[in-house]
Amino acid sequence: MGEKATRDAYGEALARLGEEREDIVVLDADLSKSTKTAKFAERFPERFFNMGIAEQNLMGTAAGLALAGKIPFCSTFAVFASGRALDQVRNSIAYPRLNVKIVATHAGITVGEDGASHQSVEDIALMRSIPGMTVIVPADAVETEKAVWAIAAMEGPVYMRLGRGSVPVVHGADYQFQLGKAELMCPGQDATIAACGVMVAVALEAAEMLAREGVQVRVLNLATIKPLDEEAVVTAAKETGAVVTAEEHNIIGGLGSAVAETLGEHFPVPLERVGIRDVFGQSGTPDQLMAHYGLRAVDLINAVKRVLRRKQ
């Protein structure tokens, strides 16, 4: 299992997409070397726009380009895309249901030493609360590449969340991403771990460790958080009787909330939410922060054991 940053996969996929489709345009907020949209800019300078450190104008211009028939991909850090430009995303892009793809990098606490001001732990909650916004959090580089092509082929606004550092590649090259569909990563009948983003690899590690103790855990990759694959979530709850969610995000408003809402409405079972527990991040290495905020495999294992006690 190799490692690769999802933002690197994004930049490479975007450049290939530009070869196929002349209606793709890319906008960035003076961070193209970090978001990796620079790869597109080098090949298609006439279709790349550096809007400077002006995220509101980035989103407003993207809305205008969409009205002109283009498919804009907008990139900046997640904390800026979801926070600083929220009004423009809501009113100029989502309200008129324009075909704008917001691909935000450097999400979550794994941004690391940049600290709380640059660590988005609430962006999923903000974006999934906007009517009509599709929200995607790929697990690895392969899924990121496939998702880029999938969102270019669909009509409507999208928010896709990527990270900064390298993450384990958990998919083979032949993996087919299906928008709005959960992916069964590991079978199991004792409990389910529903994860997204960097936590999918952590969930698989936890499932492997639990199997050595005789606990068979199902792992679902819920890369599409909105629209959520409610059928897969409910089926997992019915067949395993207990669910743990795992996300590198505030437990309020993100994947854990989406799963809790679904279970509460359709099939309540014992649930544990593993994520950042309503606090801001801080400066540190990604490994230090994942440990501090309880996002390691051992933390998922403890959550599974807690939920199994409640199941009994």
PDB file of C-alpha atoms in Angstrom:
ATOM      1  CA  MET A   1       0.000   0.000   0.000  1.00  0.00           C
ATOM      2  CA  GLY A   2       1.680   3.192  -1.194  1.00  0.00           C
ATOM      3  CA  GLU A   3       0.921   6.754  -0.201  1.00  0.00           C
ATOM      4  CA  LYS A   4       0.009   9.849  -2.179  1.00  0.00           C
ATOM      5  CA  ALA A   5      -1.601  13.198  -1.385  1.00  0.00           C
ATOM      6  CA  THR A   6      -5.142  13.632  -2.669  1.00  0.00           C
ATOM      7  CA  ARG A   7      -4.282  17.181  -3.786  1.00  0.00           C
ATOM      8  CA  ASP A   8      -1.567  15.756  -6.057  1.00  0.00           C
ATOM      9  CA  ALA A   9      -4.093  13.383  -7.596  1.00  0.00           C
ATOM     10  CA  TYR A  10      -6.473  16.315  -8.073  1.00  0.00           C
ATOM     11  CA  GLY A  11      -3.928  18.391  -9.950  1.00  0.00           C
ATOM     12  CA  GLU A  12      -3.017  15.510 -12.242  1.00  0.00           C
ATOM     13  CA  ALA A  13      -6.647  14.567 -12.925  1.00  0.00           C
ATOM     14  CA  LEU A  14      -7.580  18.177 -13.614  1.00  0.00           C
ATOM     15  CA  ALA A  15      -4.826  18.516 -16.216  1.00  0.00           C
ATOM     16  CA  ARG A  16      -5.972  15.330 -17.971  1.00  0.00           C
ATOM     17  CA  LEU A  17      -9.582  16.481 -17.820  1.00  0.00           C
ATOM     18  CA  GLY A  18      -8.551  19.712 -19.516  1.00  0.00           C
ATOM     19  CA  GLU A  19      -7.240  17.714 -22.462  1.00  0.00           C
ATOM     20  CA  GLU A  20     -10.640  16.086 -22.945  1.00  0.00           C
ATOM     21  CA  ARG A  21     -12.947  19.014 -22.300  1.00  0.00           C
ATOM     22  CA  GLU A  22     -12.421  22.549 -23.532  1.00  0.00           C
ATOM     23  CA  ASP A  23     -15.258  23.857 -21.350  1.00  0.00           C
ATOM     24  CA  ILE A  24     -13.226  23.241 -18.161  1.00  0.00           C
ATOM     25  CA  VAL A  25     -11.811  26.417 -16.600  1.00  0.00           C
ATOM     26  CA  VAL A  26      -9.863  26.642 -13.345  1.00  0.00           C
ATOM     27  CA  LEU A  27      -9.733  29.424 -10.774  1.00  0.00           C
ATOM     28  CA  ASP A  28      -7.437  29.708  -7.777  1.00  0.00           C
ATOM     29  CA  ALA A  29      -6.816  32.176  -4.955  1.00  0.00           C
ATOM     30  CA  ASP A  30      -3.049  32.553  -5.287  1.00  0.00           C
ATOM     31  CA  LEU A  31      -2.392  29.073  -3.893  1.00  0.00           C
ATOM     32  CA  SER A  32      -2.070  27.088  -7.121  1.00  0.00           C
ATOM     33  CA  LYS A  33       1.284  25.556  -6.180  1.00  0.00           C
ATOM     34  CA  SER A  34      -0.290  24.233  -2.975  1.00  0.00           C
ATOM     35  CA  THR A  35      -3.678  23.231  -4.367  1.00  0.00           C
ATOM     36  CA  LYS A  36      -1.869  21.727  -7.397  1.00  0.00           C
ATOM     37  CA  THR A  37      -3.994  23.588  -9.941  1.00  0.00           C
ATOM     38  CA  ALA A  38      -0.640  24.895 -11.223  1.00  0.00           C
ATOM     39  CA  LYS A  39      -0.450  21.692 -13.277  1.00  0.00           C
ATOM     40  CA  PHE A  40      -3.534  22.817 -15.213  1.00  0.00           C
ATOM     41  CA  ALA A  41      -2.236  26.381 -15.461  1.00  0.00           C
ATOM     42  CA  GLU A  42       1.004  25.231 -17.089  1.00  0.00           C
ATOM     43  CA  ARG A  43      -0.855  23.338 -19.825  1.00  0.00           C
ATOM     44  CA  PHE A  44      -3.833  25.610 -20.327  1.00  0.00           C
ATOM     45  CA  PRO A  45      -2.871  29.172 -19.303  1.00  0.00           C
ATOM     46  CA  GLU A  46      -5.730  30.643 -21.357  1.00  0.00           C
ATOM     47  CA  ARG A  47      -8.231  28.714 -19.195  1.00  0.00           C
ATOM     48  CA  PHE A  48      -6.650  29.416 -15.805  1.00  0.00           C
ATOM     49  CA  PHE A  49      -7.440  32.448 -13.644  1.00  0.00           C
ATOM     50  CA  ASN A  50      -5.492  33.434 -10.533  1.00  0.00           C
ATOM     51  CA  MET A  51      -7.963  35.590  -8.628  1.00  0.00           C
ATOM     52  CA  GLY A  52      -5.472  36.586  -5.953  1.00  0.00           C
ATOM     53  CA  ILE A  53      -6.211  36.397  -2.243  1.00  0.00           C
ATOM     54  CA  ALA A  54      -9.868  37.260  -2.859  1.00  0.00           C
ATOM     55  CA  GLU A  55     -11.946  34.137  -2.309  1.00  0.00           C
ATOM     56  CA  GLN A  56     -15.266  35.959  -2.566  1.00  0.00           C
ATOM     57  CA  ASN A  57     -14.329  37.196  -6.045  1.00  0.00           C
ATOM     58  CA  LEU A  58     -13.123  33.691  -6.885  1.00  0.00           C
ATOM     59  CA  MET A  59     -16.597  32.282  -6.264  1.00  0.00           C
ATOM     60  CA  GLY A  60     -18.414  35.198  -7.898  1.00  0.00           C
ATOM     61  CA  THR A  61     -16.321  34.939 -11.050  1.00  0.00           C
ATOM     62  CA  ALA A  62     -16.854  31.187 -11.158  1.00  0.00           C
ATOM     63  CA  ALA A  63     -20.598  31.784 -11.027  1.00  0.00           C
ATOM     64  CA  GLY A  64     -20.334  34.118 -14.016  1.00  0.00           C
ATOM     65  CA  LEU A  65     -18.256  31.638 -15.998  1.00  0.00           C
ATOM     66  CA  ALA A  66     -20.814  28.914 -15.256  1.00  0.00           C
ATOM     67  CA  LEU A  67     -23.592  31.145 -16.583  1.00  0.00           C
ATOM     68  CA  ALA A  68     -21.491  31.538 -19.748  1.00  0.00           C
ATOM     69  CA  GLY A  69     -21.475  27.759 -20.242  1.00  0.00           C
ATOM     70  CA  LYS A  70     -18.120  26.898 -18.710  1.00  0.00           C
ATOM     71  CA  ILE A  71     -17.461  24.326 -15.961  1.00  0.00           C
ATOM     72  CA  PRO A  72     -15.371  26.162 -13.363  1.00  0.00           C
ATOM     73  CA  PHE A  73     -13.207  24.264 -10.885  1.00  0.00           C
ATOM     74  CA  CYS A  74     -12.418  26.607  -7.961  1.00  0.00           C
ATOM     75  CA  SER A  75      -9.644  25.797  -5.520  1.00  0.00           C
ATOM     76  CA  THR A  76      -8.220  27.260  -2.350  1.00  0.00           C
ATOM     77  CA  PHE A  77      -7.712  25.998   1.189  1.00  0.00           C
ATOM     78  CA  ALA A  78     -10.852  24.482   2.718  1.00  0.00           C
ATOM     79  CA  VAL A  79     -11.010  26.965   5.570  1.00  0.00           C
ATOM     80  CA  PHE A  80     -11.223  29.835   3.059  1.00  0.00           C
ATOM     81  CA  ALA A  81     -13.507  28.159   0.521  1.00  0.00           C
ATOM     82  CA  SER A  82     -16.087  27.223   3.130  1.00  0.00           C
ATOM     83  CA  GLY A  83     -15.719  30.144   5.515  1.00  0.00           C
ATOM     84  CA  ARG A  84     -14.492  33.345   3.904  1.00  0.00           C
ATOM     85  CA  ALA A  85     -16.516  32.826   0.728  1.00  0.00           C
ATOM     86  CA  LEU A  86     -19.610  31.217   2.271  1.00  0.00           C
ATOM     87  CA  ASP A  87     -21.999  33.989   1.234  1.00  0.00           C
ATOM     88  CA  GLN A  88     -20.899  33.820  -2.412  1.00  0.00           C
ATOM     89  CA  VAL A  89     -21.036  30.020  -2.404  1.00  0.00           C
ATOM     90  CA  ARG A  90     -24.563  30.107  -0.997  1.00  0.00           C
ATOM     91  CA  ASN A  91     -26.120  32.978  -2.904  1.00  0.00           C
ATOM     92  CA  SER A  92     -24.165  33.141  -6.183  1.00  0.00           C
ATOM     93  CA  ILE A  93     -23.496  29.438  -6.795  1.00  0.00           C
ATOM     94  CA  ALA A  94     -25.858  27.152  -4.852  1.00  0.00           C
ATOM     95  CA  TYR A  95     -29.052  29.233  -4.888  1.00  0.00           C
ATOM     96  CA  PRO A  96     -29.141  29.395  -8.722  1.00  0.00           C
ATOM     97  CA  ARG A  97     -27.782  25.802  -8.846  1.00  0.00           C
ATOM     98  CA  LEU A  98     -24.847  26.741 -11.045  1.00  0.00           C
ATOM     99  CA  ASN A  99     -22.451  24.140 -12.351  1.00  0.00           C
ATOM    100  CA  VAL A 100     -19.442  25.120 -10.203  1.00  0.00           C
ATOM    101  CA  LYS A 101     -17.056  22.590  -8.659  1.00  0.00           C
ATOM    102  CA  ILE A 102     -15.356  23.779  -5.458  1.00  0.00           C
ATOM    103  CA  VAL A 103     -12.362  21.544  -4.718  1.00  0.00           C
ATOM    104  CA  ALA A 104     -10.855  22.607  -1.401  1.00  0.00           C
ATOM    105  CA  THR A 105      -7.482  21.337  -0.198  1.00  0.00           C
ATOM    106  CA  HIS A 106      -5.653  21.418   3.168  1.00  0.00           C
ATOM    107  CA  ALA A 107      -8.774  20.319   5.041  1.00  0.00           C
ATOM    108  CA  GLY A 108      -8.900  19.082   8.613  1.00  0.00           C
ATOM    109  CA  ILE A 109      -6.259  18.988  11.328  1.00  0.00           C
ATOM    110  CA  THR A 110      -3.735  17.136   9.163  1.00  0.00           C
ATOM    111  CA  VAL A 111      -2.780  20.535   7.773  1.00  0.00           C
ATOM    112  CA  GLY A 112      -0.528  20.256  10.816  1.00  0.00           C
ATOM    113  CA  GLU A 113       1.754  23.029  11.980  1.00  0.00           C
ATOM    114  CA  ASP A 114      -0.262  25.816  10.296  1.00  0.00           C
ATOM    115  CA  GLY A 115      -2.542  25.695  13.327  1.00  0.00           C
ATOM    116  CA  ALA A 116      -6.202  26.309  14.045  1.00  0.00           C
ATOM    117  CA  SER A 117      -6.598  29.305  11.718  1.00  0.00           C
ATOM    118  CA  HIS A 118      -5.854  27.075   8.708  1.00  0.00           C
ATOM    119  CA  GLN A 119      -7.473  23.854   9.936  1.00  0.00           C
ATOM    120  CA  SER A 120     -11.043  23.490   8.680  1.00  0.00           C
ATOM    121  CA  VAL A 121     -13.010  21.304  11.076  1.00  0.00           C
ATOM    122  CA  GLU A 122     -16.449  22.668  10.206  1.00  0.00           C
ATOM    123  CA  ASP A 123     -16.420  22.877   6.388  1.00  0.00           C
ATOM    124  CA  ILE A 124     -18.438  19.684   5.790  1.00  0.00           C
ATOM    125  CA  ALA A 125     -21.136  20.942   8.150  1.00  0.00           C
ATOM    126  CA  LEU A 126     -21.301  24.311   6.400  1.00  0.00           C
ATOM    127  CA  MET A 127     -21.438  22.846   2.907  1.00  0.00           C
ATOM    128  CA  ARG A 128     -23.875  19.999   3.545  1.00  0.00           C
ATOM    129  CA  SER A 129     -26.329  22.465   5.076  1.00  0.00           C
ATOM    130  CA  ILE A 130     -26.516  24.420   1.800  1.00  0.00           C
ATOM    131  CA  PRO A 131     -29.509  23.198  -0.268  1.00  0.00           C
ATOM    132  CA  GLY A 132     -28.540  21.305  -3.402  1.00  0.00           C
ATOM    133  CA  MET A 133     -24.809  21.130  -2.636  1.00  0.00           C
ATOM    134  CA  THR A 134     -23.151  17.758  -3.275  1.00  0.00           C
ATOM    135  CA  VAL A 135     -20.390  17.034  -0.740  1.00  0.00           C
ATOM    136  CA  ILE A 136     -17.582  14.543  -1.412  1.00  0.00           C
ATOM    137  CA  VAL A 137     -14.608  13.498   0.757  1.00  0.00           C
ATOM    138  CA  PRO A 138     -12.380  11.012  -1.129  1.00  0.00           C
ATOM    139  CA  ALA A 139     -10.388   8.435   0.805  1.00  0.00           C
ATOM    140  CA  ASP A 140      -7.257   8.362  -1.320  1.00  0.00           C
ATOM    141  CA  ALA A 141      -5.586   9.477  -4.545  1.00  0.00           C
ATOM    142  CA  VAL A 142      -7.362   6.919  -6.743  1.00  0.00           C
ATOM    143  CA  GLU A 143     -10.794   7.901  -5.492  1.00  0.00           C
ATOM    144  CA  THR A 144      -9.930  11.580  -5.889  1.00  0.00           C
ATOM    145  CA  GLU A 145      -9.012  11.116  -9.543  1.00  0.00           C
ATOM    146  CA  LYS A 146     -12.202   9.181 -10.291  1.00  0.00           C
ATOM    147  CA  ALA A 147     -14.317  11.715  -8.402  1.00  0.00           C
ATOM    148  CA  VAL A 148     -12.892  14.630 -10.408  1.00  0.00           C
ATOM    149  CA  TRP A 149     -14.152  13.039 -13.622  1.00  0.00           C
ATOM    150  CA  ALA A 150     -17.491  12.151 -12.014  1.00  0.00           C
ATOM    151  CA  ILE A 151     -18.249  15.659 -10.829  1.00  0.00           C
ATOM    152  CA  ALA A 152     -17.275  17.138 -14.188  1.00  0.00           C
ATOM    153  CA  ALA A 153     -19.908  14.886 -15.777  1.00  0.00           C
ATOM    154  CA  MET A 154     -22.738  15.888 -13.426  1.00  0.00           C
ATOM    155  CA  GLU A 155     -24.732  19.104 -13.411  1.00  0.00           C
ATOM    156  CA  GLY A 156     -24.824  21.243 -10.267  1.00  0.00           C
ATOM    157  CA  PRO A 157     -22.664  22.624  -7.474  1.00  0.00           C
ATOM    158  CA  VAL A 158     -20.154  20.383  -5.714  1.00  0.00           C
ATOM    159  CA  TYR A 159     -17.847  20.741  -2.711  1.00  0.00           C
ATOM    160  CA  MET A 160     -14.985  18.240  -2.669  1.00  0.00           C
ATOM    161  CA  ARG A 161     -12.682  18.110   0.369  1.00  0.00           C
ATOM    162  CA  LEU A 162      -9.019  17.127   0.040  1.00  0.00           C
ATOM    163  CA  GLY A 163      -6.091  16.998   2.416  1.00  0.00           C
ATOM    164  CA  ARG A 164      -2.520  18.238   2.481  1.00  0.00           C
ATOM    165  CA  GLY A 165      -0.262  15.299   3.260  1.00  0.00           C
ATOM    166  CA  SER A 166       0.172  11.873   1.740  1.00  0.00           C
ATOM    167  CA  VAL A 167      -2.373   9.229   2.715  1.00  0.00           C
ATOM    168  CA  PRO A 168      -2.422   5.442   2.119  1.00  0.00           C
ATOM    169  CA  VAL A 169      -3.802   4.340  -1.253  1.00  0.00           C
ATOM    170  CA  VAL A 170      -6.637   1.947  -0.378  1.00  0.00           C
ATOM    171  CA  HIS A 171      -8.062   1.443  -3.874  1.00  0.00           C
ATOM    172  CA  GLY A 172      -6.777  -0.394  -6.915  1.00  0.00           C
ATOM    173  CA  ALA A 173      -6.379   1.391 -10.234  1.00  0.00           C
ATOM    174  CA  ASP A 174      -9.547  -0.305 -11.553  1.00  0.00           C
ATOM    175  CA  TYR A 175     -11.754   1.161  -8.797  1.00  0.00           C
ATOM    176  CA  GLN A 176     -14.927   2.808 -10.101  1.00  0.00           C
ATOM    177  CA  PHE A 177     -16.233   5.733  -8.053  1.00  0.00           C
ATOM    178  CA  GLN A 178     -20.026   5.959  -7.911  1.00  0.00           C
ATOM    179  CA  LEU A 179     -21.428   9.301  -6.883  1.00  0.00           C
ATOM    180  CA  GLY A 180     -23.853   8.895  -3.980  1.00  0.00           C
ATOM    181  CA  LYS A 181     -22.988   5.247  -3.351  1.00  0.00           C
ATOM    182  CA  ALA A 182     -21.263   3.774  -0.307  1.00  0.00           C
ATOM    183  CA  GLU A 183     -18.381   1.373  -0.859  1.00  0.00           C
ATOM    184  CA  LEU A 184     -18.054  -1.849   1.129  1.00  0.00           C
ATOM    185  CA  MET A 185     -14.356  -1.944   2.012  1.00  0.00           C
ATOM    186  CA  CYS A 186     -14.442  -4.858   4.448  1.00  0.00           C
ATOM    187  CA  PRO A 187     -17.223  -7.345   5.354  1.00  0.00           C
ATOM    188  CA  GLY A 188     -18.286  -7.938   8.954  1.00  0.00           C
ATOM    189  CA  GLN A 189     -21.334  -8.758  11.074  1.00  0.00           C
ATOM    190  CA  ASP A 190     -20.497  -7.541  14.609  1.00  0.00           C
ATOM    191  CA  ALA A 191     -20.444  -3.763  14.002  1.00  0.00           C
ATOM    192  CA  THR A 192     -19.978  -1.202  11.228  1.00  0.00           C
ATOM    193  CA  ILE A 193     -17.407   1.566  10.915  1.00  0.00           C
ATOM    194  CA  ALA A 194     -18.643   4.241   8.505  1.00  0.00           C
ATOM    195  CA  ALA A 195     -15.726   6.460   7.510  1.00  0.00           C
ATOM    196  CA  CYS A 196     -14.694   9.121   5.025  1.00  0.00           C
ATOM    197  CA  GLY A 197     -11.473  10.740   3.878  1.00  0.00           C
ATOM    198  CA  VAL A 198      -8.269   9.973   5.744  1.00  0.00           C
ATOM    199  CA  MET A 199     -10.231   7.933   8.295  1.00  0.00           C
ATOM    200  CA  VAL A 200     -11.005   5.152   5.803  1.00  0.00           C
ATOM    201  CA  ALA A 201      -7.440   3.819   5.992  1.00  0.00           C
ATOM    202  CA  VAL A 202      -7.561   4.150   9.777  1.00  0.00           C
ATOM    203  CA  ALA A 203     -10.851   2.221   9.835  1.00  0.00           C
ATOM    204  CA  LEU A 204      -9.365  -0.594   7.766  1.00  0.00           C
ATOM    205  CA  GLU A 205      -6.411  -0.786  10.162  1.00  0.00           C
ATOM    206  CA  ALA A 206      -8.792  -0.932  13.129  1.00  0.00           C
ATOM    207  CA  ALA A 207     -10.907  -3.634  11.477  1.00  0.00           C
ATOM    208  CA  GLU A 208      -7.801  -5.759  10.871  1.00  0.00           C
ATOM    209  CA  MET A 209      -6.709  -5.405  14.500  1.00  0.00           C
ATOM    210  CA  LEU A 210     -10.198  -6.234  15.797  1.00  0.00           C
ATOM    211  CA  ALA A 211     -10.357  -9.322  13.585  1.00  0.00           C
ATOM    212  CA  ARG A 212      -7.357 -10.689  15.489  1.00  0.00           C
ATOM    213  CA  GLU A 213      -9.510 -10.432  18.632  1.00  0.00           C
ATOM    214  CA  GLY A 214     -12.399 -12.228  16.943  1.00  0.00           C
ATOM    215  CA  VAL A 215     -14.499  -9.118  16.255  1.00  0.00           C
ATOM    216  CA  GLN A 216     -15.630  -8.857  12.634  1.00  0.00           C
ATOM    217  CA  VAL A 217     -16.231  -5.241  11.668  1.00  0.00           C
ATOM    218  CA  ARG A 218     -17.758  -4.027   8.431  1.00  0.00           C
ATOM    219  CA  VAL A 219     -16.099  -0.935   6.955  1.00  0.00           C
ATOM    220  CA  LEU A 220     -18.089   1.415   4.732  1.00  0.00           C
ATOM    221  CA  ASN A 221     -16.446   4.199   2.778  1.00  0.00           C
ATOM    222  CA  LEU A 222     -18.980   7.032   2.619  1.00  0.00           C
ATOM    223  CA  ALA A 223     -17.078   9.313   0.254  1.00  0.00           C
ATOM    224  CA  THR A 224     -20.290  11.002  -0.808  1.00  0.00           C
ATOM    225  CA  ILE A 225     -21.590  12.558   2.383  1.00  0.00           C
ATOM    226  CA  LYS A 226     -24.383  14.345   0.547  1.00  0.00           C
ATOM    227  CA  PRO A 227     -26.455  12.808  -0.902  1.00  0.00           C
ATOM    228  CA  LEU A 228     -25.755  10.054   1.649  1.00  0.00           C
ATOM    229  CA  ASP A 229     -26.306   6.433   0.644  1.00  0.00           C
ATOM    230  CA  GLU A 230     -29.024   5.929   3.249  1.00  0.00           C
ATOM    231  CA  GLU A 231     -29.878   2.434   1.996  1.00  0.00           C
ATOM    232  CA  ALA A 232     -26.319   1.213   2.635  1.00  0.00           C
ATOM    233  CA  VAL A 233     -26.248   2.805   6.093  1.00  0.00           C
ATOM    234  CA  VAL A 234     -29.579   1.307   7.133  1.00  0.00           C
ATOM    235  CA  THR A 235     -28.653  -2.108   5.729  1.00  0.00           C
ATOM    236  CA  ALA A 236     -25.397  -2.041   7.692  1.00  0.00           C
ATOM    237  CA  ALA A 237     -27.278  -1.096  10.848  1.00  0.00           C
ATOM    238  CA  LYS A 238     -29.796  -3.911  10.379  1.00  0.00           C
ATOM    239  CA  GLU A 239     -27.122  -6.515   9.666  1.00  0.00           C
ATOM    240  CA  THR A 240     -24.532  -5.517  12.307  1.00  0.00           C
ATOM    241  CA  GLY A 241     -26.649  -3.794  14.977  1.00  0.00           C
ATOM    242  CA  ALA A 242     -24.062  -1.136  15.901  1.00  0.00           C
ATOM    243  CA  VAL A 243     -22.347   1.722  14.071  1.00  0.00           C
ATOM    244  CA  VAL A 244     -19.224   3.841  14.625  1.00  0.00           C
ATOM    245  CA  THR A 245     -18.582   6.885  12.425  1.00  0.00           C
ATOM    246  CA  ALA A 246     -15.075   8.188  11.731  1.00  0.00           C
ATOM    247  CA  GLU A 247     -14.205  11.615  10.344  1.00  0.00           C
ATOM    248  CA  GLU A 248     -11.432  14.213  10.533  1.00  0.00           C
ATOM    249  CA  HIS A 249     -14.003  16.908  11.252  1.00  0.00           C
ATOM    250  CA  ASN A 250     -16.143  18.226  14.052  1.00  0.00           C
ATOM    251  CA  ILE A 251     -18.588  15.504  15.126  1.00  0.00           C
ATOM    252  CA  ILE A 252     -21.276  18.184  14.840  1.00  0.00           C
ATOM    253  CA  GLY A 253     -22.655  18.541  11.321  1.00  0.00           C
ATOM    254  CA  GLY A 254     -20.359  16.181   9.453  1.00  0.00           C
ATOM    255  CA  LEU A 255     -20.465  12.495   8.561  1.00  0.00           C
ATOM    256  CA  GLY A 256     -21.405  11.425  12.091  1.00  0.00           C
ATOM    257  CA  SER A 257     -24.379  13.740  12.100  1.00  0.00           C
ATOM    258  CA  ALA A 258     -25.486  12.602   8.638  1.00  0.00           C
ATOM    259  CA  VAL A 259     -25.395   8.953   9.714  1.00  0.00           C
ATOM    260  CA  ALA A 260     -27.119   9.735  13.029  1.00  0.00           C
ATOM    261  CA  GLU A 261     -29.924  11.539  11.219  1.00  0.00           C
ATOM    262  CA  THR A 262     -30.424   8.582   8.887  1.00  0.00           C
ATOM    263  CA  LEU A 263     -30.415   5.987  11.669  1.00  0.00           C
ATOM    264  CA  GLY A 264     -32.674   8.103  13.870  1.00  0.00           C
ATOM    265  CA  GLU A 265     -35.269   8.310  11.110  1.00  0.00           C
ATOM    266  CA  HIS A 266     -35.068   4.764   9.743  1.00  0.00           C
ATOM    267  CA  PHE A 267     -33.389   2.240  12.057  1.00  0.00           C
ATOM    268  CA  PRO A 268     -31.920   3.412  15.391  1.00  0.00           C
ATOM    269  CA  VAL A 269     -29.003   1.337  16.721  1.00  0.00           C
ATOM    270  CA  PRO A 270     -26.194   2.112  19.220  1.00  0.00           C
ATOM    271  CA  LEU A 271     -23.925   4.728  17.632  1.00  0.00           C
ATOM    272  CA  GLU A 272     -20.522   6.198  18.509  1.00  0.00           C
ATOM    273  CA  ARG A 273     -19.120   9.197  16.652  1.00  0.00           C
ATOM    274  CA  VAL A 274     -15.329   9.442  16.393  1.00  0.00           C
ATOM    275  CA  GLY A 275     -14.142  12.883  15.307  1.00  0.00           C
ATOM    276  CA  ILE A 276     -13.063  16.230  16.688  1.00  0.00           C
ATOM    277  CA  ARG A 277     -15.243  16.858  19.695  1.00  0.00           C
ATOM    278  CA  ASP A 278     -16.381  20.440  19.108  1.00  0.00           C
ATOM    279  CA  VAL A 279     -13.018  22.127  19.675  1.00  0.00           C
ATOM    280  CA  PHE A 280     -10.620  23.974  17.400  1.00  0.00           C
ATOM    281  CA  GLY A 281      -7.343  22.434  16.250  1.00  0.00           C
ATOM    282  CA  GLN A 282      -3.856  23.523  17.202  1.00  0.00           C
ATOM    283  CA  SER A 283      -0.325  23.438  15.848  1.00  0.00           C
ATOM    284  CA  GLY A 284       1.446  20.082  15.690  1.00  0.00           C
ATOM    285  CA  THR A 285       2.497  17.350  13.330  1.00  0.00           C
ATOM    286  CA  PRO A 286      -0.359  15.426  11.695  1.00  0.00           C
ATOM    287  CA  ASP A 287       0.490  12.308  13.724  1.00  0.00           C
ATOM    288  CA  GLN A 288       0.574  14.276  16.986  1.00  0.00           C
ATOM    289  CA  LEU A 289      -2.777  15.889  16.219  1.00  0.00           C
ATOM    290  CA  MET A 290      -4.467  12.650  15.147  1.00  0.00           C
ATOM    291  CA  ALA A 291      -3.387  11.148  18.468  1.00  0.00           C
ATOM    292  CA  HIS A 292      -4.376  14.195  20.523  1.00  0.00           C
ATOM    293  CA  TYR A 293      -7.859  14.353  19.005  1.00  0.00           C
ATOM    294  CA  GLY A 294      -8.486  10.606  19.203  1.00  0.00           C
ATOM    295  CA  LEU A 295      -8.382   9.733  15.514  1.00  0.00           C
ATOM    296  CA  ARG A 296      -6.088   6.680  15.563  1.00  0.00           C
ATOM    297  CA  ALA A 297      -6.953   3.037  14.968  1.00  0.00           C
ATOM    298  CA  VAL A 298      -6.850   2.382  18.706  1.00  0.00           C
ATOM    299  CA  ASP A 299      -9.467   5.086  19.228  1.00  0.00           C
ATOM    300  CA  LEU A 300     -11.758   3.439  16.679  1.00  0.00           C
ATOM    301  CA  ILE A 301     -11.213   0.078  18.374  1.00  0.00           C
ATOM    302  CA  ASN A 302     -12.225   1.544  21.734  1.00  0.00           C
ATOM    303  CA  ALA A 303     -15.308   3.101  20.129  1.00  0.00           C
ATOM    304  CA  VAL A 304     -16.294  -0.250  18.593  1.00  0.00           C
ATOM    305  CA  LYS A 305     -15.949  -1.937  21.985  1.00  0.00           C
ATOM    306  CA  ARG A 306     -18.101   0.745  23.622  1.00  0.00           C
ATOM    307  CA  VAL A 307     -20.811   0.407  21.015  1.00  0.00           C
ATOM    308  CA  LEU A 308     -20.729  -3.387  21.270  1.00  0.00           C
ATOM    309  CA  ARG A 309     -21.365  -3.149  25.040  1.00  0.00           C
ATOM    310  CA  ARG A 310     -24.368  -0.948  24.338  1.00  0.00           C
ATOM    311  CA  LYS A 311     -25.558  -3.356  21.646  1.00  0.00           C
ATOM    312  CA  GLN A 312     -25.649  -6.178  24.226  1.00  0.00           C
TER     313      GLN A 312
END
